[in-house]
Amino acid sequence: MRSEIKQKIDLAYGRIKSELVLKNARIVNVFSHEIVDGDIAIHQGKIVGIGNYAGEAEVDLEGRFVAPGLIDGHVHIESSMVSPTQFARAVVPRGTTTIIADPHEIANVKGIEGIKYMLEASEDLPLNAYFMLPSCVPATSFETSGAKLLADDLAELINHERVLGLGELMNYPGVIGGDEEIVDKIRLAREHNKLIDGHGPEIKDKELNAYVAAGVLTEHECSTVEEMLNRLRLGMYILIRQGSAARNLKELVRGLKRENMRRCLFCTDDKHPEDILLTGHIDNNVRLAIRNGIDPISAIQMATINAAQCYRLKNIGAIAPGYNADLIIVDDLKDFNVLQVYKDGKLVGDNKEPLFDVKDFDSSNVTDTVRIKAVIKDDLKISIDNDIANVIRLLPHSLVTQKVVRKVDVENREFKNNKNLDILKLAVIERHNATGNVGLGLVEDFRLKNGAIALTIAHDSHNLIAIGDNDEDMLLAINEVARVGGGIAIVSKGNVQRTLRLPIAGIMSDESMEKVNEKLAEMLNIAYEQLGVNTDIDPFMTLSFLALPVIPELKVTDIGLFDVSRFDFIDLSIEE
């Protein structure tokens, strides 16, 4: 230990050369909020000094800007539709060197085994992958998931070195009401000095006080400045989200000022392949913040040191002696184009391309997860007493739906599709334990014709969900998705048009993000051009959220039609 300390002193003083020196850098100092010109000396993956240094190897940055590696404060890797290894290949070259992930999606399919897979698959990557243990598996009691996780189950992993705490407490009514199962999970986190993430949109006043008093530290669900300020006043950290579905950054930065920025950081939450490859990851948050009036150094602080301090991560998030050499090289502080990425002092990304290989990882423990009881035409039959029905109406660019009443075609007390009416049949099939559960509903404004779409991404329990204008194509799409072990299938006029295999828990591919995105683009084109799907919606994302019984107003689970406002099941037909 004495010799190691002496070596660090000698390296920092310049008596001996460091392994690598980045010369002529313009360094973003997140502590002093300034740009400092100088060299960065790096040895054995650590920064040892800033100033004028000579190294065994030297790289002349020619006055380019250097910032700390970026941190995503809350992300579901599963939403990228690729494995942790392939996720790293996509986001690291774009500047993200640390993530705090919540494996909520795979846990709903495979429980503790799913979380272990995410931990093991993210080892030995040029990416600091930390995890929060999912707090709500299942998300509600109104659907059938593949697992149920209690505090005793989570205790197995609470002391894992990369587990930082308890994931988003979506059951905020349970927290406020003192639900015993939720309180036990909170107690587990607090007894082990772990952090607790929040998910409490719209709660305020004494309810918000109760939520914070329970130990909830963060919030990523703010959609208004008022919500954000209410939480900042109570000592919470705010994660400003810019994902694929929820994009809150432009609104929230309106409420930022120098005095409150230190409690704010960035996250993506859910971001799909196309958006990551096209717009970027946390680098996109930084760019958007700058375009919306945040000064560049403050934006970088939110993407680095603020996140590190929120999650108690030592030695990352800044450029200073003793910190990990997780660094990004950018062209300027306006466009914030990430040119190169260093992880632990090694160049791992150049011009958005990864400079590292990922090992093949055994995912056999989390494959073969689609187990459905054989679905027949009668299972898709919607019995209805009259021609007046509760219908799910889609809204453009929104996960929120409307509950509307519509006149539908009925023959012998059975719903019949009318080609002239934009009302489609929706089915949610339990796919974890082959129970035979099939929930049915009707959807307006999807506008699909002459076909069907099925997928095994159906938040949060990830059952098999299908939509179509005829039973034959729906059955074919359902069976195709089951045949390939999970994924997305498009069918038209009795033919399978395209299938995207997602063998890992039925929600992730083992292929690269580029390949997955290429296949998704082909399938989107078929959905819009061939099946005539409403171009104001993303057919796959929209469909995946039609089974989530916590987003208003009307949804379908494998158990039935669910009215979120009443928080109870309702009949599809309306009594006259």
XYZ file of C-alpha atoms in Angstrom:
576
model
C 0.000 0.000 0.000
C 2.835 2.397 0.867
C 4.506 1.834 -2.511
C 1.198 2.324 -4.338
C 0.594 5.635 -2.591
C 4.117 6.775 -3.348
C 3.722 5.804 -7.009
C 0.499 7.841 -7.252
C 2.266 10.842 -5.750
C 5.177 10.474 -8.159
C 2.865 10.114 -11.143
C 0.823 13.153 -10.136
C 3.983 15.198 -9.551
C 5.384 14.096 -12.899
C 8.501 12.391 -11.540
C 7.572 9.304 -13.533
C 5.667 9.085 -16.770
C 2.052 7.985 -16.904
C 0.939 5.261 -19.290
C -1.134 7.723 -21.322
C -1.382 11.493 -21.582
C -4.093 13.277 -23.508
C -2.338 16.470 -24.621
C -3.757 19.908 -25.375
C -7.245 19.296 -24.034
C -9.937 21.787 -23.134
C -11.216 20.157 -19.967
C -14.764 20.601 -18.681
C -14.404 21.024 -14.924
C -17.721 20.052 -13.345
C -16.571 21.162 -9.885
C -15.645 24.765 -10.716
C -17.958 25.232 -13.700
C -15.185 26.295 -16.075
C -13.042 25.163 -18.984
C -9.420 24.418 -18.097
C -6.688 24.036 -20.713
C -4.124 21.327 -20.070
C -3.054 17.705 -20.350
C -4.752 14.726 -18.693
C -2.358 12.133 -17.278
C -3.785 8.597 -17.014
C -2.271 5.533 -15.352
C -3.836 2.114 -14.895
C -7.263 3.432 -15.771
C -7.177 6.366 -13.339
C -6.624 10.068 -13.827
C -3.464 11.036 -11.938
C -3.057 14.677 -12.901
C -4.136 17.686 -14.932
C -1.577 20.202 -16.178
C 1.595 19.720 -18.190
C 2.590 16.047 -18.434
C 4.639 13.612 -20.489
C 3.494 10.031 -21.013
C 4.687 6.698 -22.335
C 1.970 7.217 -24.957
C 0.583 10.606 -25.913
C -2.455 11.670 -27.903
C -2.708 15.255 -29.105
C -6.337 16.381 -28.842
C -5.539 19.649 -30.613
C -7.757 21.759 -28.381
C -10.823 19.538 -28.429
C -13.121 19.478 -25.406
C -12.957 16.633 -22.892
C -15.841 15.879 -20.528
C -16.497 13.065 -18.064
C -18.253 9.966 -19.372
C -22.024 10.379 -19.335
C -24.380 8.692 -16.845
C -27.940 7.480 -17.459
C -29.696 7.724 -14.093
C -32.590 5.392 -14.936
C -32.912 3.004 -17.846
C -34.653 -0.219 -18.756
C -32.154 -1.972 -21.026
C -34.943 -4.257 -22.203
C -36.647 -1.365 -24.001
C -33.752 -1.284 -26.452
C -34.846 -4.813 -27.482
C -31.247 -6.044 -27.261
C -29.119 -7.807 -24.666
C -26.889 -5.884 -22.217
C -23.824 -6.669 -24.332
C -25.408 -5.324 -27.513
C -26.808 -2.346 -25.602
C -23.260 -1.458 -24.518
C -22.037 -1.653 -28.125
C -24.611 0.993 -29.058
C -24.504 3.478 -26.167
C -20.831 3.486 -25.146
C -19.592 4.978 -28.463
C -22.202 7.701 -27.969
C -20.631 8.730 -24.680
C -22.527 6.780 -22.015
C -20.057 5.052 -19.711
C -22.327 4.445 -16.698
C -25.951 3.359 -16.361
C -28.302 2.737 -13.448
C -30.638 0.081 -14.807
C -33.920 -1.272 -13.499
C -34.451 -4.827 -14.866
C -38.157 -4.546 -14.166
C -39.226 -5.938 -17.532
C -37.262 -9.183 -17.513
C -38.065 -9.683 -13.821
C -41.756 -9.767 -14.683
C -40.977 -12.680 -16.982
C -38.249 -14.592 -15.110
C -38.077 -13.139 -11.591
C -34.737 -13.374 -9.781
C -33.265 -15.462 -12.623
C -33.942 -12.566 -14.975
C -32.173 -10.074 -12.705
C -29.192 -12.413 -12.331
C -28.966 -12.709 -16.098
C -28.812 -8.911 -16.461
C -26.114 -8.671 -13.793
C -24.000 -11.439 -15.288
C -24.455 -10.359 -18.913
C -23.301 -6.820 -18.048
C -20.020 -7.910 -16.463
C -16.693 -7.299 -18.196
C -18.056 -4.559 -20.424
C -16.568 -1.079 -20.954
C -19.689 0.202 -19.216
C -20.364 0.683 -15.503
C -23.693 -1.145 -15.199
C -25.391 -0.660 -11.826
C -28.833 -1.978 -10.964
C -31.855 -1.191 -8.837
C -33.911 -4.188 -7.720
C -37.448 -4.115 -9.165
C -39.959 -3.158 -6.499
C -43.198 -4.011 -8.307
C -43.227 -7.515 -9.754
C -45.990 -7.923 -10.730
C -46.900 -4.292 -11.308
C -50.532 -4.930 -10.350
C -52.764 -7.794 -9.251
C -54.921 -7.333 -12.341
C -52.671 -9.285 -14.708
C -50.700 -12.526 -14.713
C -46.934 -12.138 -14.730
C -44.191 -14.726 -14.845
C -43.024 -14.053 -11.302
C -43.758 -12.420 -7.988
C -40.920 -10.844 -6.012
C -41.257 -10.178 -2.297
C -38.712 -8.601 0.036
C -37.340 -12.033 0.975
C -36.674 -12.753 -2.712
C -34.880 -9.432 -3.253
C -32.745 -10.005 -0.130
C -30.662 -12.502 -2.108
C -29.244 -9.705 -4.270
C -29.457 -6.602 -2.069
C -25.744 -6.741 -1.175
C -24.470 -7.365 -4.693
C -21.684 -4.870 -5.372
C -23.508 -3.439 -8.395
C -26.932 -3.269 -6.784
C -27.533 0.272 -5.553
C -31.002 -0.107 -4.087
C -34.707 -0.527 -4.717
C -36.142 0.322 -8.122
C -38.969 2.689 -8.932
C -41.838 2.436 -6.456
C -44.659 2.484 -8.989
C -47.139 1.353 -6.375
C -47.140 4.764 -4.757
C -50.653 4.251 -3.306
C -49.197 1.214 -1.534
C -46.335 3.300 -0.166
C -48.629 6.062 1.067
C -51.106 3.560 2.494
C -48.412 1.552 4.267
C -48.953 -1.692 2.345
C -47.002 -4.375 4.214
C -45.357 -5.955 1.163
C -44.152 -2.559 -0.060
C -43.019 -1.494 3.410
C -40.993 -4.708 3.730
C -39.128 -3.880 0.521
C -38.482 -0.327 1.719
C -37.236 -1.694 5.030
C -34.876 -4.063 3.194
C -33.320 -1.163 1.282
C -33.023 1.103 4.295
C -31.533 -1.587 6.549
C -28.773 -2.126 3.991
C -28.215 1.611 3.440
C -29.410 1.387 -0.140
C -31.166 3.995 -2.273
C -34.830 4.012 -3.294
C -36.077 5.263 -6.667
C -39.467 6.880 -7.058
C -42.254 6.737 -9.608
C -45.007 8.949 -8.249
C -46.545 11.158 -10.938
C -49.013 13.824 -9.843
C -48.929 13.070 -6.092
C -48.579 16.187 -3.945
C -49.099 17.759 -0.525
C -49.238 15.286 2.388
C -49.209 12.297 0.047
C -45.903 13.502 -1.406
C -44.555 14.104 2.102
C -45.450 10.523 3.015
C -43.765 9.210 -0.127
C -40.537 11.062 0.636
C -40.680 10.171 4.347
C -40.655 6.502 3.340
C -37.170 7.077 1.931
C -37.842 7.710 -1.760
C -34.963 9.781 -3.130
C -35.555 10.229 -6.866
C -38.336 10.991 -9.321
C -38.264 10.525 -13.108
C -41.992 10.920 -13.797
C -42.276 14.725 -13.577
C -44.046 16.173 -16.588
C -44.524 19.763 -15.347
C -42.283 22.345 -13.749
C -44.638 22.508 -10.765
C -44.238 18.782 -10.116
C -40.474 19.106 -10.357
C -40.240 22.067 -7.991
C -42.526 20.411 -5.433
C -40.159 17.464 -5.276
C -36.980 19.529 -5.264
C -38.311 21.435 -2.240
C -38.606 18.142 -0.365
C -35.029 17.144 -1.106
C -35.613 14.735 -3.973
C -33.365 14.370 -6.988
C -35.109 14.920 -10.332
C -34.235 12.711 -13.284
C -35.087 14.677 -16.419
C -36.274 12.129 -18.936
C -35.946 12.080 -22.698
C -36.959 8.658 -23.961
C -38.953 7.289 -26.874
C -42.426 7.497 -25.363
C -42.016 10.094 -22.613
C -40.106 13.251 -23.504
C -40.138 15.713 -20.624
C -36.860 17.593 -21.063
C -38.046 20.608 -23.012
C -40.748 21.364 -20.440
C -38.715 20.708 -17.301
C -35.617 22.739 -18.202
C -37.859 25.814 -18.080
C -37.797 25.471 -14.286
C -34.046 25.061 -13.927
C -31.730 27.684 -12.513
C -28.226 27.647 -11.076
C -29.543 27.208 -7.532
C -31.513 24.000 -8.186
C -29.598 22.309 -10.996
C -27.332 20.392 -8.643
C -30.298 18.191 -7.687
C -31.123 17.361 -11.332
C -29.753 14.688 -13.627
C -30.656 12.984 -16.898
C -32.215 9.654 -17.828
C -33.713 7.911 -20.850
C -35.985 5.411 -19.025
C -37.262 3.662 -22.184
C -35.528 4.253 -25.492
C -36.004 2.161 -28.595
C -33.319 1.111 -31.106
C -34.210 3.634 -33.803
C -34.062 6.564 -31.384
C -30.730 5.503 -29.875
C -29.102 5.021 -33.272
C -30.625 8.161 -34.782
C -30.595 10.731 -31.978
C -28.201 9.267 -29.418
C -28.480 8.385 -25.756
C -27.626 10.704 -22.831
C -25.631 12.816 -25.301
C -29.021 13.643 -26.819
C -30.282 14.896 -23.438
C -27.253 17.165 -23.189
C -27.720 18.550 -26.712
C -31.413 19.205 -26.164
C -30.792 20.925 -22.846
C -28.234 23.228 -24.483
C -30.625 24.009 -27.356
C -33.293 24.886 -24.815
C -31.200 27.462 -22.994
C -29.099 25.522 -20.466
C -25.453 26.516 -20.552
C -23.249 23.631 -21.754
C -21.258 23.110 -18.559
C -24.436 22.938 -16.474
C -25.891 20.400 -18.913
C -22.728 18.314 -18.642
C -22.867 18.535 -14.845
C -26.386 17.073 -14.900
C -25.165 14.248 -17.130
C -22.143 13.437 -14.950
C -21.300 14.593 -11.433
C -24.917 15.215 -10.365
C -25.853 11.646 -11.250
C -22.752 10.239 -9.564
C -23.481 12.125 -6.356
C -27.156 11.163 -6.392
C -26.321 7.460 -6.618
C -23.261 7.655 -4.328
C -20.902 6.540 -7.064
C -17.316 7.300 -6.152
C -14.544 8.146 -8.571
C -16.733 8.754 -11.617
C -18.478 11.781 -13.064
C -15.548 14.216 -13.042
C -12.069 14.816 -14.418
C -9.728 15.035 -11.437
C -6.924 13.040 -9.784
C -8.194 9.713 -8.441
C -11.220 9.574 -10.755
C -11.682 6.812 -13.293
C -10.513 7.814 -16.751
C -14.013 7.623 -18.231
C -13.835 10.439 -20.756
C -15.523 11.700 -23.882
C -13.989 13.890 -26.575
C -16.441 16.324 -28.202
C -16.069 18.721 -31.088
C -17.614 21.733 -29.362
C -19.964 22.534 -26.493
C -22.883 23.548 -28.676
C -23.411 20.635 -31.036
C -21.930 18.237 -28.465
C -20.957 15.664 -31.043
C -19.143 12.797 -29.303
C -16.033 11.972 -31.324
C -14.275 9.463 -29.072
C -14.877 7.653 -25.795
C -12.324 6.430 -23.261
C -13.275 3.906 -20.576
C -10.742 3.344 -17.801
C -8.165 5.028 -20.001
C -8.753 2.839 -23.050
C -10.218 4.089 -26.307
C -13.498 2.149 -26.681
C -15.495 4.281 -29.107
C -14.647 6.266 -32.207
C -17.080 8.089 -34.508
C -20.085 6.256 -32.954
C -18.447 2.859 -33.580
C -17.472 0.463 -30.754
C -13.808 -0.459 -30.538
C -14.411 -3.467 -28.327
C -15.723 -6.978 -28.744
C -18.406 -8.543 -26.615
C -18.338 -12.175 -25.594
C -21.075 -14.620 -26.447
C -23.191 -14.969 -23.333
C -25.219 -18.007 -22.361
C -28.820 -16.835 -22.148
C -30.406 -20.291 -21.958
C -31.792 -19.565 -18.479
C -33.947 -16.757 -19.870
C -35.070 -18.226 -23.187
C -37.973 -20.550 -23.994
C -40.325 -18.339 -21.986
C -43.402 -18.419 -24.220
C -45.719 -21.073 -22.834
C -49.271 -20.664 -24.045
C -52.191 -23.014 -24.023
C -53.180 -23.697 -27.626
C -55.325 -20.790 -28.839
C -58.307 -21.624 -31.033
C -60.806 -19.461 -32.851
C -63.374 -19.746 -30.058
C -60.861 -18.161 -27.646
C -60.992 -14.983 -29.721
C -64.772 -14.862 -29.803
C -66.164 -11.690 -28.211
C -69.574 -12.412 -26.781
C -71.662 -9.281 -26.516
C -75.235 -8.818 -25.350
C -76.058 -5.841 -27.567
C -74.481 -3.564 -30.143
C -73.271 -0.882 -27.687
C -69.742 -1.483 -26.394
C -66.915 0.030 -24.364
C -64.064 0.710 -26.781
C -60.428 1.761 -26.296
C -59.761 4.890 -28.335
C -56.121 5.622 -29.167
C -54.696 9.122 -28.981
C -51.921 10.312 -31.298
C -48.391 10.123 -29.859
C -49.689 9.104 -26.429
C -49.797 6.043 -24.185
C -52.991 7.360 -22.600
C -56.199 5.982 -24.117
C -59.798 7.122 -23.947
C -62.771 5.066 -22.866
C -65.478 5.616 -25.466
C -68.856 4.046 -26.203
C -69.480 2.870 -29.757
C -72.146 1.063 -31.764
C -70.643 -2.144 -33.190
C -71.793 -4.965 -35.454
C -73.176 -7.990 -33.629
C -74.368 -11.303 -35.042
C -75.802 -14.007 -32.788
C -74.461 -12.117 -29.771
C -70.926 -12.134 -31.196
C -68.867 -9.121 -32.291
C -68.325 -9.054 -36.028
C -65.678 -6.959 -37.721
C -67.004 -4.315 -40.085
C -64.490 -3.268 -42.740
C -66.066 0.173 -42.826
C -65.646 0.742 -39.096
C -62.240 1.324 -37.533
C -62.821 -0.969 -34.553
C -60.425 -3.893 -34.144
C -60.284 -6.890 -31.882
C -57.550 -6.977 -29.216
C -56.463 -10.131 -27.389
C -54.061 -10.586 -24.466
C -52.989 -14.206 -23.940
C -51.228 -15.344 -20.751
C -47.878 -16.726 -21.891
C -45.919 -17.673 -18.771
C -47.730 -20.681 -17.364
C -50.150 -21.760 -20.124
C -53.171 -20.921 -17.975
C -55.369 -20.353 -20.985
C -56.316 -16.841 -19.863
C -57.404 -14.669 -22.781
C -58.545 -11.088 -22.224
C -60.449 -9.408 -25.057
C -61.260 -5.833 -26.003
C -61.983 -3.497 -28.888
C -59.704 -0.718 -30.180
C -60.468 2.364 -32.270
C -58.017 4.416 -34.347
C -55.401 1.731 -34.978
C -56.716 1.560 -38.562
C -55.166 -1.812 -39.441
C -56.762 -3.662 -42.370
C -56.348 -7.134 -43.867
C -54.079 -8.526 -41.200
C -52.847 -8.765 -37.632
C -49.888 -7.962 -35.419
C -48.777 -9.971 -32.366
C -45.938 -9.492 -29.886
C -44.680 -10.694 -26.525
C -43.759 -7.205 -25.348
C -46.791 -6.165 -23.298
C -46.037 -3.978 -20.308
C -45.598 -4.814 -17.541
C -46.258 -8.539 -17.327
C -45.290 -9.135 -20.945
C -48.008 -11.493 -21.961
C -48.732 -12.111 -25.640
C -50.817 -9.343 -27.190
C -52.415 -9.331 -30.643
C -54.606 -7.029 -32.708
C -56.312 -7.665 -36.023
C -59.340 -7.333 -38.234
C -59.900 -11.076 -38.652
C -59.489 -14.097 -36.404
C -57.554 -16.192 -38.909
C -54.695 -13.708 -39.230
C -54.713 -13.080 -35.469
C -54.334 -16.817 -34.773
C -51.519 -17.082 -37.304
C -49.668 -14.107 -35.743
C -50.148 -15.521 -32.228
C -48.844 -18.944 -33.239
C -45.901 -17.448 -35.158
C -44.736 -15.460 -32.126
C -45.084 -18.545 -29.936
C -43.218 -20.674 -32.502
C -40.113 -18.465 -32.478
C -40.019 -18.201 -28.677
C -41.169 -14.609 -28.492
C -40.966 -11.474 -30.584
C -43.069 -9.557 -33.097
C -44.985 -10.921 -36.072
C -46.965 -9.240 -38.849
C -49.490 -11.268 -40.812
C -51.630 -10.328 -43.800
C -54.158 -12.380 -45.760
C -52.998 -15.682 -44.330
C -49.264 -15.082 -44.791
C -46.563 -14.191 -42.274
C -44.997 -11.028 -43.675
C -42.146 -10.546 -41.201
C -41.044 -11.882 -37.821
C -38.570 -10.362 -35.387
C -37.289 -12.994 -32.965
C -36.790 -11.822 -29.380
C -35.640 -15.047 -27.730
C -34.366 -13.493 -24.476
C -37.443 -13.528 -22.221
C -39.515 -12.774 -25.308
C -38.471 -9.119 -25.119
C -34.818 -8.932 -26.235
C -32.744 -10.024 -29.201
C -29.224 -11.416 -29.124
C -28.425 -9.626 -32.383
C -26.878 -6.172 -32.711
C -29.028 -3.075 -32.293
C -28.352 -2.166 -35.916
C -29.765 -5.490 -37.148
C -32.785 -5.264 -34.849
C -33.458 -1.716 -36.003
C -33.169 -2.743 -39.648
C -35.796 -5.465 -39.160
C -38.044 -3.142 -37.166
C -37.856 -0.535 -39.935
C -38.948 -3.141 -42.492
C -41.840 -4.187 -40.252
C -42.935 -0.612 -39.634
C -42.998 -0.016 -43.358
C -45.213 -3.081 -43.837
C -47.502 -1.955 -41.014
C -47.967 1.515 -42.495
C -47.864 0.807 -46.228
C -49.417 -2.639 -46.493
C -51.770 -2.791 -43.509
C -52.619 0.913 -43.427
C -51.869 1.406 -39.716
C -52.430 4.931 -38.400
C -49.183 6.856 -38.956
C -49.802 8.932 -35.810
C -48.934 5.889 -33.707
C -46.017 3.478 -33.452
C -47.921 0.203 -33.910
C -45.560 -1.928 -31.819
C -45.049 0.503 -28.959
C -48.729 1.417 -28.858
C -49.743 -2.227 -28.797
C -47.226 -3.066 -26.075
C -48.779 -0.509 -23.716
C -52.423 -1.496 -24.295
C -51.995 -4.159 -21.598
C -50.658 -1.829 -18.888
C -53.440 -1.303 -16.312
C -51.907 1.747 -14.637
C -52.105 4.211 -17.545
C -55.594 5.692 -18.106
C -58.231 5.112 -19.225
C -59.027 1.694 -20.651
C -56.697 -1.295 -21.105
C -56.858 -5.074 -21.542
C -54.981 -7.672 -19.481
C -55.090 -11.444 -19.759
C -57.867 -11.330 -17.157
C -60.159 -8.874 -18.938
C -61.096 -5.302 -19.864
C -59.754 -2.910 -17.230
C -61.011 0.584 -16.424
C -58.007 2.406 -14.925
C -60.133 5.276 -13.600
C -62.307 2.884 -11.604
C -59.315 0.566 -11.050
C -61.504 -2.428 -11.745
C -62.612 -4.698 -14.550
C -65.671 -3.785 -16.586
C -67.869 -5.547 -19.133
C -67.231 -4.938 -22.782
C -70.905 -4.606 -23.572
C -73.072 -1.877 -22.066
C -76.448 -2.703 -20.627
C -79.330 -0.932 -22.341
